[in-house]
mmCIF file of C-alpha atoms and ligand atoms in Angstrom:
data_model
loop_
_atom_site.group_PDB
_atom_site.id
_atom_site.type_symbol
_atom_site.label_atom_id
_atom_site.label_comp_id
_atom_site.label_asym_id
_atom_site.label_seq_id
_atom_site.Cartn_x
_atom_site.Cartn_y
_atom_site.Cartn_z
ATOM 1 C CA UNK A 1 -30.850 -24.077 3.143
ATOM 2 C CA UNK A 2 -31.187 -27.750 2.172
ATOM 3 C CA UNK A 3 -33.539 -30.141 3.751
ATOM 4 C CA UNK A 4 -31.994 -31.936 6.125
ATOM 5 C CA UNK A 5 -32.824 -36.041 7.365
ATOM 6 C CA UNK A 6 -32.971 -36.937 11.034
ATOM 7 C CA UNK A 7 -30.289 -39.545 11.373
ATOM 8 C CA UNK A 8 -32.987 -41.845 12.428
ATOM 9 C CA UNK A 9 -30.917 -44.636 9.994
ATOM 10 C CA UNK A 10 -27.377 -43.379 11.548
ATOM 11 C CA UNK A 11 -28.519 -43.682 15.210
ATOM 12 C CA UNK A 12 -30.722 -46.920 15.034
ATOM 13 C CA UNK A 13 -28.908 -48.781 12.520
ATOM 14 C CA UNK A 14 -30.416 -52.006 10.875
ATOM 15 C CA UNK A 15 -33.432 -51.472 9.095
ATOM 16 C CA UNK A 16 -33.997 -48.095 10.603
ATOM 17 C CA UNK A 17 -35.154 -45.330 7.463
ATOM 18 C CA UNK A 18 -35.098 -41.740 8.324
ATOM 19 C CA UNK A 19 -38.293 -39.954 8.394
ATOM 20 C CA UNK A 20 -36.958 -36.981 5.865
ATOM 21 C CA UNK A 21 -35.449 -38.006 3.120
ATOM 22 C CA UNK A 22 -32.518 -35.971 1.652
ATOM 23 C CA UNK A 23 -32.489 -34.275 -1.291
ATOM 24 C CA UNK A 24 -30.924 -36.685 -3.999
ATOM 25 C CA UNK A 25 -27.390 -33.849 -5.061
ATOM 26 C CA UNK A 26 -26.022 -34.287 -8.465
ATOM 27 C CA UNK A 27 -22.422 -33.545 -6.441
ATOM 28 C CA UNK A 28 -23.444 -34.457 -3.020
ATOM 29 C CA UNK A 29 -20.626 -33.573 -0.256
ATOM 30 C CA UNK A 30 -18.700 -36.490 1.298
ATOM 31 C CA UNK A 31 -16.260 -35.486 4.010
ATOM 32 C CA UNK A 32 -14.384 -36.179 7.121
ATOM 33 C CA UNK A 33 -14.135 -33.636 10.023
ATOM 34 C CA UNK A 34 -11.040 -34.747 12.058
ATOM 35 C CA UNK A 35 -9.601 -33.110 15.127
ATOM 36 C CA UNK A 36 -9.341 -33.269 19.072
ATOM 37 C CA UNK A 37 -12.400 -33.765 20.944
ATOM 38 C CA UNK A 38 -14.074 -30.520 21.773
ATOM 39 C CA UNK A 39 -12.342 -28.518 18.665
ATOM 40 C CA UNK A 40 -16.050 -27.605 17.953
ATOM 41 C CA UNK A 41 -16.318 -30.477 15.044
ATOM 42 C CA UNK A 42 -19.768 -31.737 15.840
ATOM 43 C CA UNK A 43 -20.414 -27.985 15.667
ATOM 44 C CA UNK A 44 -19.037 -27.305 12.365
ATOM 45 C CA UNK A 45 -20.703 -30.097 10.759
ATOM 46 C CA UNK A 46 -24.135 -29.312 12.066
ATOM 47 C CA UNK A 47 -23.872 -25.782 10.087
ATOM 48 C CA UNK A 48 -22.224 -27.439 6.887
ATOM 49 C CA UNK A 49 -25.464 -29.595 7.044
ATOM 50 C CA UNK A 50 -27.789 -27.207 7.003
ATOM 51 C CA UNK A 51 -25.628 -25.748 4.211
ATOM 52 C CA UNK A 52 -24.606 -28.935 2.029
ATOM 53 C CA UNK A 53 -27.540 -31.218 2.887
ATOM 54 C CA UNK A 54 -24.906 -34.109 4.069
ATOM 55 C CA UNK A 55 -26.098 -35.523 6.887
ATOM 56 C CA UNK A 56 -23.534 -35.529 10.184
ATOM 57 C CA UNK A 57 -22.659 -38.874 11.029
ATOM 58 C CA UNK A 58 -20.959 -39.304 14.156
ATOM 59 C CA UNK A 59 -20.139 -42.331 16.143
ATOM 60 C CA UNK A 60 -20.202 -40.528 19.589
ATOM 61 C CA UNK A 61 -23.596 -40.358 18.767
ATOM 62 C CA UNK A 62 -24.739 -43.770 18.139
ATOM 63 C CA UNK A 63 -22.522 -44.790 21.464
ATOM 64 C CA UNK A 64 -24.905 -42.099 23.474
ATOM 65 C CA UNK A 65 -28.157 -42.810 21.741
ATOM 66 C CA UNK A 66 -27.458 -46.114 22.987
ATOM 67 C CA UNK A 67 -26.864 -45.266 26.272
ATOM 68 C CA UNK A 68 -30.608 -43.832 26.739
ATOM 69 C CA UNK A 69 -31.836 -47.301 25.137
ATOM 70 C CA UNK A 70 -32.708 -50.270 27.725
ATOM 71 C CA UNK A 71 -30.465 -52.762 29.049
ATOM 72 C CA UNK A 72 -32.745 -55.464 26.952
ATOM 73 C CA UNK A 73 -32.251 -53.996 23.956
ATOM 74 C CA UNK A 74 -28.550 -53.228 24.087
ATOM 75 C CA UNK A 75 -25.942 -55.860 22.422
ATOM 76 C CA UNK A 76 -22.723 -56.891 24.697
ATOM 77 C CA UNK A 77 -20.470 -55.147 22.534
ATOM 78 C CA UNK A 78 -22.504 -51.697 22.892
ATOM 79 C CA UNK A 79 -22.267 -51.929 26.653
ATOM 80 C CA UNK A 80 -18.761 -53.021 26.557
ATOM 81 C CA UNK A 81 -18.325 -49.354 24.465
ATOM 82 C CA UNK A 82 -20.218 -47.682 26.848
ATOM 83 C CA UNK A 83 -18.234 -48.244 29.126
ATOM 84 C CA UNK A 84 -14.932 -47.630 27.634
ATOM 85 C CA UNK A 85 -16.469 -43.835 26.143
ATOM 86 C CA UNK A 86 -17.270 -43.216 30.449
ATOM 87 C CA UNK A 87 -13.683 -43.502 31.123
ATOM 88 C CA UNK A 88 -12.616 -41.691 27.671
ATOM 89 C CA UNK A 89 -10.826 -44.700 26.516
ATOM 90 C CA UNK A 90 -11.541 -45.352 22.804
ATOM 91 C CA UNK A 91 -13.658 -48.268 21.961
ATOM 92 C CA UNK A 92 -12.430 -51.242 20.016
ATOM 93 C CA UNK A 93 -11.994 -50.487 16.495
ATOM 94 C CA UNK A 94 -13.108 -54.157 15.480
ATOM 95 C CA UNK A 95 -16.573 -52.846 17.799
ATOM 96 C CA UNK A 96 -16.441 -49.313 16.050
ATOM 97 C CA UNK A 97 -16.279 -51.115 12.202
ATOM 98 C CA UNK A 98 -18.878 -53.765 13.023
ATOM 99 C CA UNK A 99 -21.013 -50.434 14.102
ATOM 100 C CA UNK A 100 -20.194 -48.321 10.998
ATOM 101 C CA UNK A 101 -20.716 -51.255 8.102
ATOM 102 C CA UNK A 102 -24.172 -52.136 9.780
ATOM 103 C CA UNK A 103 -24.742 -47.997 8.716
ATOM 104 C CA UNK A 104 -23.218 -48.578 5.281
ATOM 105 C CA UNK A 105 -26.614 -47.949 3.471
ATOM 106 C CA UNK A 106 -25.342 -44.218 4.970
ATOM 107 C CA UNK A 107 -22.583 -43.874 2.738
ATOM 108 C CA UNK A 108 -24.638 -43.703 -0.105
ATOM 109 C CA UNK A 109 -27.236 -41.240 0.850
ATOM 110 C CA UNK A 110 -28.241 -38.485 -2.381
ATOM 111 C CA UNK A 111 -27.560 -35.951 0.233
ATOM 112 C CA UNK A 112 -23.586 -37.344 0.973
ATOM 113 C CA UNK A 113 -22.413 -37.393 4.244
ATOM 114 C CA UNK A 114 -20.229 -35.588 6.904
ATOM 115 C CA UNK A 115 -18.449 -38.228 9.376
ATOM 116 C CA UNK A 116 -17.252 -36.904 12.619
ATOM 117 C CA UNK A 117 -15.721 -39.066 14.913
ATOM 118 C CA UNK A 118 -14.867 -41.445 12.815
ATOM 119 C CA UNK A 119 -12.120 -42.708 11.349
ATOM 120 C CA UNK A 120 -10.183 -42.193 14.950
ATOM 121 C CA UNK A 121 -7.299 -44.620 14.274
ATOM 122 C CA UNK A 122 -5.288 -45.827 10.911
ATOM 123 C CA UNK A 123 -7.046 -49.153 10.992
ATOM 124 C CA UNK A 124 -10.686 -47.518 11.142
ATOM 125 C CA UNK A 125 -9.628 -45.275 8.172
ATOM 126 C CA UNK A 126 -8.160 -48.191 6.096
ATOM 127 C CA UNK A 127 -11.668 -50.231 6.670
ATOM 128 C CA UNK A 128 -13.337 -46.984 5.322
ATOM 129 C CA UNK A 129 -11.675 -46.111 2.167
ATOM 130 C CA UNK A 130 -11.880 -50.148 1.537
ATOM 131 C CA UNK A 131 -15.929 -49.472 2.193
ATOM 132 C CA UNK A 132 -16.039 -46.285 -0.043
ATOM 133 C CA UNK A 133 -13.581 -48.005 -2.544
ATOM 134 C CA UNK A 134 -16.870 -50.809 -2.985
ATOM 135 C CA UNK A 135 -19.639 -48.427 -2.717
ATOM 136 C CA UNK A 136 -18.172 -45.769 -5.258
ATOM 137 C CA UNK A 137 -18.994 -43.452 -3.002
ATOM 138 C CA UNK A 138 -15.027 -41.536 -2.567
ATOM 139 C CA UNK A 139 -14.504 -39.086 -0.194
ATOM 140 C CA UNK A 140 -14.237 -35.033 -1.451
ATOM 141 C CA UNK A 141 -11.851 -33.813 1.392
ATOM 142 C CA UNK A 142 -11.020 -34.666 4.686
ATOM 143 C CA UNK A 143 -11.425 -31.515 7.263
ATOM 144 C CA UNK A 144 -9.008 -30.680 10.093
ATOM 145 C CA UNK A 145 -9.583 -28.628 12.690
ATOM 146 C CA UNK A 146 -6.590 -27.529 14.901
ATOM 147 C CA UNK A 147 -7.030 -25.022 18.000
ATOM 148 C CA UNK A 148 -4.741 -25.001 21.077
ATOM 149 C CA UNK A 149 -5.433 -27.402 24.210
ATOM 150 C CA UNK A 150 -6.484 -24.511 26.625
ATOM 151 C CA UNK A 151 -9.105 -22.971 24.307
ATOM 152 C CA UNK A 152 -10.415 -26.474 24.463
ATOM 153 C CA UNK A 153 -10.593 -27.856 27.666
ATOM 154 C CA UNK A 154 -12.427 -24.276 27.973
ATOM 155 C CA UNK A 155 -14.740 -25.393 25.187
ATOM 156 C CA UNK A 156 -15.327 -28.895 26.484
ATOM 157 C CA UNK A 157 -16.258 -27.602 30.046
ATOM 158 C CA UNK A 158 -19.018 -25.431 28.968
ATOM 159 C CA UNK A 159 -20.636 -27.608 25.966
ATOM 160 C CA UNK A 160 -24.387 -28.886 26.605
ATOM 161 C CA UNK A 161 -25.872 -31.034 24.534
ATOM 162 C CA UNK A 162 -29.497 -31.342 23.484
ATOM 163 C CA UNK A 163 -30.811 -34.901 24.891
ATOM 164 C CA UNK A 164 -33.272 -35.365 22.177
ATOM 165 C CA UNK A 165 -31.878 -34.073 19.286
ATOM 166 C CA UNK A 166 -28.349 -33.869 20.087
ATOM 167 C CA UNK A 167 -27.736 -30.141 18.844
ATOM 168 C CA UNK A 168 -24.399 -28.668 20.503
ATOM 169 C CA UNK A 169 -24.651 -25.364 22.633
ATOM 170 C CA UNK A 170 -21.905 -24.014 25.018
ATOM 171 C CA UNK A 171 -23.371 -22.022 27.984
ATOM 172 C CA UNK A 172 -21.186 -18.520 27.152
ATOM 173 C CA UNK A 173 -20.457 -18.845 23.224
ATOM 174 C CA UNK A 174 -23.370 -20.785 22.044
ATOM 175 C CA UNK A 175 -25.725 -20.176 24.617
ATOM 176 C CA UNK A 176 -29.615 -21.315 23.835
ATOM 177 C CA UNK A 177 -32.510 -19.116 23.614
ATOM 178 C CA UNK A 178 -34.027 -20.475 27.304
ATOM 179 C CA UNK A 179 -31.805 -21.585 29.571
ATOM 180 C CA UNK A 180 -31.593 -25.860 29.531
ATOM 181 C CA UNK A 181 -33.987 -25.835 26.372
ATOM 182 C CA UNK A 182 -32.990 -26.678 22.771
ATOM 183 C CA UNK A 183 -34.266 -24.150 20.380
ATOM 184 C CA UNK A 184 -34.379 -26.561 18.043
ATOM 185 C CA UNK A 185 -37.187 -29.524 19.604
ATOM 186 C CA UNK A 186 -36.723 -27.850 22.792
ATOM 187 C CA UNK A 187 -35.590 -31.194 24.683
ATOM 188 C CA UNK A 188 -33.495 -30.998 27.813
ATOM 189 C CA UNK A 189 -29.557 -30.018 27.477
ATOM 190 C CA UNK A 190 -27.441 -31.782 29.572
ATOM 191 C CA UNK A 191 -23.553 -32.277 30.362
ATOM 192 C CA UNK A 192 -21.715 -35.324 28.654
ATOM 193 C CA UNK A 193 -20.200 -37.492 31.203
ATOM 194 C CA UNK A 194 -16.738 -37.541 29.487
ATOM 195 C CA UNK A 195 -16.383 -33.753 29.618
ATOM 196 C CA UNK A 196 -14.995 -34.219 33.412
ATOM 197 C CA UNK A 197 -11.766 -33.005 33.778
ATOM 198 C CA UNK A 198 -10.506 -36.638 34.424
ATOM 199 C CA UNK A 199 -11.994 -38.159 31.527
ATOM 200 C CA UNK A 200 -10.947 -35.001 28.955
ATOM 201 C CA UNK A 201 -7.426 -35.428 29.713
ATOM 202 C CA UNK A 202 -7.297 -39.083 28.922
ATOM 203 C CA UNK A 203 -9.554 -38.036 25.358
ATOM 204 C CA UNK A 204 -6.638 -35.849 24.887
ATOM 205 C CA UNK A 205 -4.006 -38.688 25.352
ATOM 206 C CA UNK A 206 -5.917 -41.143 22.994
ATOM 207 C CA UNK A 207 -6.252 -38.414 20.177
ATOM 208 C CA UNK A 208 -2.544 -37.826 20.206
ATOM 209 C CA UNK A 209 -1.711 -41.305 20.092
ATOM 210 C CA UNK A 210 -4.311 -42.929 18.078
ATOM 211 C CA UNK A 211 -6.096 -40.087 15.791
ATOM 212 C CA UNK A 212 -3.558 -37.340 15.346
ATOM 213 C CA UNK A 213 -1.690 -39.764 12.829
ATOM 214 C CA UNK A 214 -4.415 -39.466 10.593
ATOM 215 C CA UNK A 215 -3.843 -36.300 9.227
ATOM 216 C CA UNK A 216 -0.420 -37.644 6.965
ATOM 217 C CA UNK A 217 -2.921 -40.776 6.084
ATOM 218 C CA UNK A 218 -4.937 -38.273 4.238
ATOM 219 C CA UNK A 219 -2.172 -36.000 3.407
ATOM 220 C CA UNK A 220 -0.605 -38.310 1.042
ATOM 221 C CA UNK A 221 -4.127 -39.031 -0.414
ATOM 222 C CA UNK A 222 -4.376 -35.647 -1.638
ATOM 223 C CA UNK A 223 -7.633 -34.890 0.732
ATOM 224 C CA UNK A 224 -6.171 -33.427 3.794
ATOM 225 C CA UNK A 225 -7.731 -29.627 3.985
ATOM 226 C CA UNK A 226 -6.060 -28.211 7.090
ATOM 227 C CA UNK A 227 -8.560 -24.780 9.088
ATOM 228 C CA UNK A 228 -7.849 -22.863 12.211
ATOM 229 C CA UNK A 229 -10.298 -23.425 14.458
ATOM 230 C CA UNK A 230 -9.909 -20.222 16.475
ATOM 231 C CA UNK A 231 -13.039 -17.711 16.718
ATOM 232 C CA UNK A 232 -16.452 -17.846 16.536
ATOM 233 C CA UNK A 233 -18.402 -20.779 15.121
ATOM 234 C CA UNK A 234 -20.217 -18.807 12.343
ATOM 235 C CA UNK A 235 -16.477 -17.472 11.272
ATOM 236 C CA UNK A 236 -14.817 -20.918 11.121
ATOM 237 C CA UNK A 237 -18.201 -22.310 8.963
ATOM 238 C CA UNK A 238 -17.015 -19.388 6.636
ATOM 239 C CA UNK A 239 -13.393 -20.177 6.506
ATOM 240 C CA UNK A 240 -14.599 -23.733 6.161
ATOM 241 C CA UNK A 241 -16.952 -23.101 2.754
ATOM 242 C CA UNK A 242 -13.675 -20.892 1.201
ATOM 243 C CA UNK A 243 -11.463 -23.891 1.637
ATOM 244 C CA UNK A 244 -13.881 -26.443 0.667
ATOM 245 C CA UNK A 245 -14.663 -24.084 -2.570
ATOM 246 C CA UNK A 246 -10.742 -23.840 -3.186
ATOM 247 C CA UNK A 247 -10.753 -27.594 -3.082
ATOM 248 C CA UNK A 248 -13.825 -28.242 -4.699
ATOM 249 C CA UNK A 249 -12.278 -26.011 -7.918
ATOM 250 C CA UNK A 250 -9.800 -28.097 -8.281
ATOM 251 C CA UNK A 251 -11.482 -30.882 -8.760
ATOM 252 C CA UNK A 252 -14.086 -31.439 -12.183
ATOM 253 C CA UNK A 253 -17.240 -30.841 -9.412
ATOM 254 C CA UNK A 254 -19.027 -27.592 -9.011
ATOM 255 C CA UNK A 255 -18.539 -25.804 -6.201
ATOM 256 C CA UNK A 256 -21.378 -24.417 -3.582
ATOM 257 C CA UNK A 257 -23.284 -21.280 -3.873
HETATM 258 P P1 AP5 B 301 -17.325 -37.977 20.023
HETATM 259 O O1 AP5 B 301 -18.689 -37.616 20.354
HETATM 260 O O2 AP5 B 301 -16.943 -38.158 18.606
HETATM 261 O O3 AP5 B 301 -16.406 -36.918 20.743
HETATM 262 P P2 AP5 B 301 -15.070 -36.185 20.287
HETATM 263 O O4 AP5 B 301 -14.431 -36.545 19.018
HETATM 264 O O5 AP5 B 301 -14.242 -36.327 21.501
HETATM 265 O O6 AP5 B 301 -15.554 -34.800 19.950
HETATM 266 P P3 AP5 B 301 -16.487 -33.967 20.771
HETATM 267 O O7 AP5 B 301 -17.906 -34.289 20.434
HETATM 268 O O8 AP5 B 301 -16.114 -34.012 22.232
HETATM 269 O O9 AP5 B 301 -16.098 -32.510 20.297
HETATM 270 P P4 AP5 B 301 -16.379 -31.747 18.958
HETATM 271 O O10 AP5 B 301 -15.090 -31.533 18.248
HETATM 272 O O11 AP5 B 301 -17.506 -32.329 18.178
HETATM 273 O O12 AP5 B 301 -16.801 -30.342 19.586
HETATM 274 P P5 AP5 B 301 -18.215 -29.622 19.692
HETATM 275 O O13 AP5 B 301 -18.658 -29.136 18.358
HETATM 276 O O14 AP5 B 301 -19.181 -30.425 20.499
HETATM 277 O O15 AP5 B 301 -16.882 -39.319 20.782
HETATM 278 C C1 AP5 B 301 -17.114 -39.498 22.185
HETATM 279 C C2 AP5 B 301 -16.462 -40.793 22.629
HETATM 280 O O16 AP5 B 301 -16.998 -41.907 21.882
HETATM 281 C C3 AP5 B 301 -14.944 -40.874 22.373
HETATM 282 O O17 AP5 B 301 -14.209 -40.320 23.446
HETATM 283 C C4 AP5 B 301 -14.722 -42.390 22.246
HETATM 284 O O18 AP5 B 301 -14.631 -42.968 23.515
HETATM 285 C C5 AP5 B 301 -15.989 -42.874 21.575
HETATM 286 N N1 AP5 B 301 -15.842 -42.951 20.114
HETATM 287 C C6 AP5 B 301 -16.530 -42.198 19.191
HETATM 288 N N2 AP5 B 301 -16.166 -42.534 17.948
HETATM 289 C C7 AP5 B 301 -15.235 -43.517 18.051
HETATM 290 C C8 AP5 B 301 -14.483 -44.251 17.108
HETATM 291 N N3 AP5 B 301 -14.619 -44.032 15.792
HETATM 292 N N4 AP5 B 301 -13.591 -45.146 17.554
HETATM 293 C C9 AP5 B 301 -13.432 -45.366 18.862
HETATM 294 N N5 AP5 B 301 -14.142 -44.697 19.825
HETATM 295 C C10 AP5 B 301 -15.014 -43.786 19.428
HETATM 296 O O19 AP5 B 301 -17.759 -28.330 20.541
HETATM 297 C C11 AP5 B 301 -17.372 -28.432 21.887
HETATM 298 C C12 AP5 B 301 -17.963 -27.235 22.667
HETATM 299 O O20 AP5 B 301 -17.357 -26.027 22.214
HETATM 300 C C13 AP5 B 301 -19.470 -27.029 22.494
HETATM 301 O O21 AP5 B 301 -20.033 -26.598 23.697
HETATM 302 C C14 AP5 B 301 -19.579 -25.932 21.433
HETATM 303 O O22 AP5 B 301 -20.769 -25.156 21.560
HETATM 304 C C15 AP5 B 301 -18.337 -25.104 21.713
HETATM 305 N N6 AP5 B 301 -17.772 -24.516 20.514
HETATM 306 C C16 AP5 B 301 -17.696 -25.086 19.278
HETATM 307 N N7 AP5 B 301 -17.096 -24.251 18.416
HETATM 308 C C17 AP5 B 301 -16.787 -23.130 19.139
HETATM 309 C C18 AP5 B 301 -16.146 -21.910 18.811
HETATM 310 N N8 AP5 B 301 -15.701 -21.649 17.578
HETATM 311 N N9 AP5 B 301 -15.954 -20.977 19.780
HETATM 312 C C19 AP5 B 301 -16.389 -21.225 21.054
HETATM 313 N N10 AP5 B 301 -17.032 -22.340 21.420
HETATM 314 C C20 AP5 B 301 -17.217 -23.294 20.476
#
């Protein structure tokens, strides 16, 4: 297992450094996990962390780290996105781009990166390959989970998440050690607010319109790696390293142990 960073530079933002640095890869990992909320994508990248040493970026997560800052120091625009994520809408992508280039010193971690959650739209992807174009930073392969809606809404329903260190559990699947603990920094695990029924099935309405177009963006870029996201967690992180392996071969890179 590689050493991981805490995100402290992801969550915060500005001149925020994390406490751990990464290791510094010769081939570091850069990737994009794509697919509809509660496909168990924040899940995969927290194992392909541990394994790769990429640190999970996700934009859900600086919109909820926010959330447990104060009013004072909160910008407009952040509480204007809070607000859209508690109905499920998406937020701005003019909001979500100023958001992500204030991160950019991210994109060039020595320990690559795994975004999930963003790009969500055509336009947010665009801005990002035009950000990766300048950094020389490219991306390896873009992820994409597909499962079917009931075995989500199932999935969303019973997903807790760690208020501390925002590690994913599910109360039947992925169950913690104690009950409301996180193994991990054992903070308190708690229900999102947009995994109500109401606010899930307009999530679901926004992915198909907005995100869902993003897998022939990446298609025709060559990058598009497409996995079944049916089973259990530890079996789609396996089926996850064989196709990043396959892809990884084909390219001049070596591929992971
Ligand atoms: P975000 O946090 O990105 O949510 P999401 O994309 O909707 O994805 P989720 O986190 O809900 O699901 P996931 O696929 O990560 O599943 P997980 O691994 O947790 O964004 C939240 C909101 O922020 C958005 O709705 C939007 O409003 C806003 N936002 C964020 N980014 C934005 C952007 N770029 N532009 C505009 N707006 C943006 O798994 C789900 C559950 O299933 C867990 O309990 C887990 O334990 C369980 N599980 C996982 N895998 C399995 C398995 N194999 N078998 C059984 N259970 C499993």
């Amino acid at each position: 297992m590689l050493k991981q960073s805490n995100r402290a530079a992801w969550l915060k933002g500005g001149d925020a450094c994390c406490n751990l640095q990464p290791q510094m890869l010769a081939h570091p990992y850069r990737l994009v996990l794509l697919g509809a909320p509660g496909v168990g994508k924040g899940t995969q990248a927290e194992l392909l962390s541990k394994k790769l040493g990429a640190c999970q970026l996700s934009t859900g997560d600086i919109f909820r780290a926010a959330k447990s800052s104060s009013d004072c120091d909160r910008t407009p625009a952040m509480t204007r996105a809070l607000d859209c994520m508690k109905r499920g809408e998406l937020v701005s992508d003019d909001m979500v781009l100023a958001l992500v280039e204030e991160r950019a010193r991210c994109f060039r971690c020595g320990g690559g990166f795994l975004l999930d959650g963003f790009p969500r739209t055509v336009k947010q992807a665009e801005a990002l390959e035009k950000l990766l174009t300048a950094l020389a930073t490219p991306l390896d392969a873009v992820l994409s989970y597909d499962l079917p809606l009931e075995q989500i809404v199932a999935r969303l329903s019973g997903r807790r998440t760690c208020m501390n260190c925002k590690s994913v559990y599910h109360i039947e699947t992925r169950p913690p050690h104690i009950a409301g603990a996180c193994d991990h920094c054992g903070g308190d695990l708690v229900q999102r607010e947009d995994d109500r029924p109401e606010s899930v099935h307009v999530r679901m309405a926004a992915y198909a319109e907005s995100t869902a177009p993003l897998t022939d963006f990446y298609r025709q870029r060559n990058l598009l790696v497409p996995i079944t996201a049916d089973g259990m967690p530890e079996e789609i992180f396996k089926r996850t390293l064989k196709a990043l392996k396959i892809k990884r071969a084909a390219s001049s890179a070596p591929v992971p142990a």
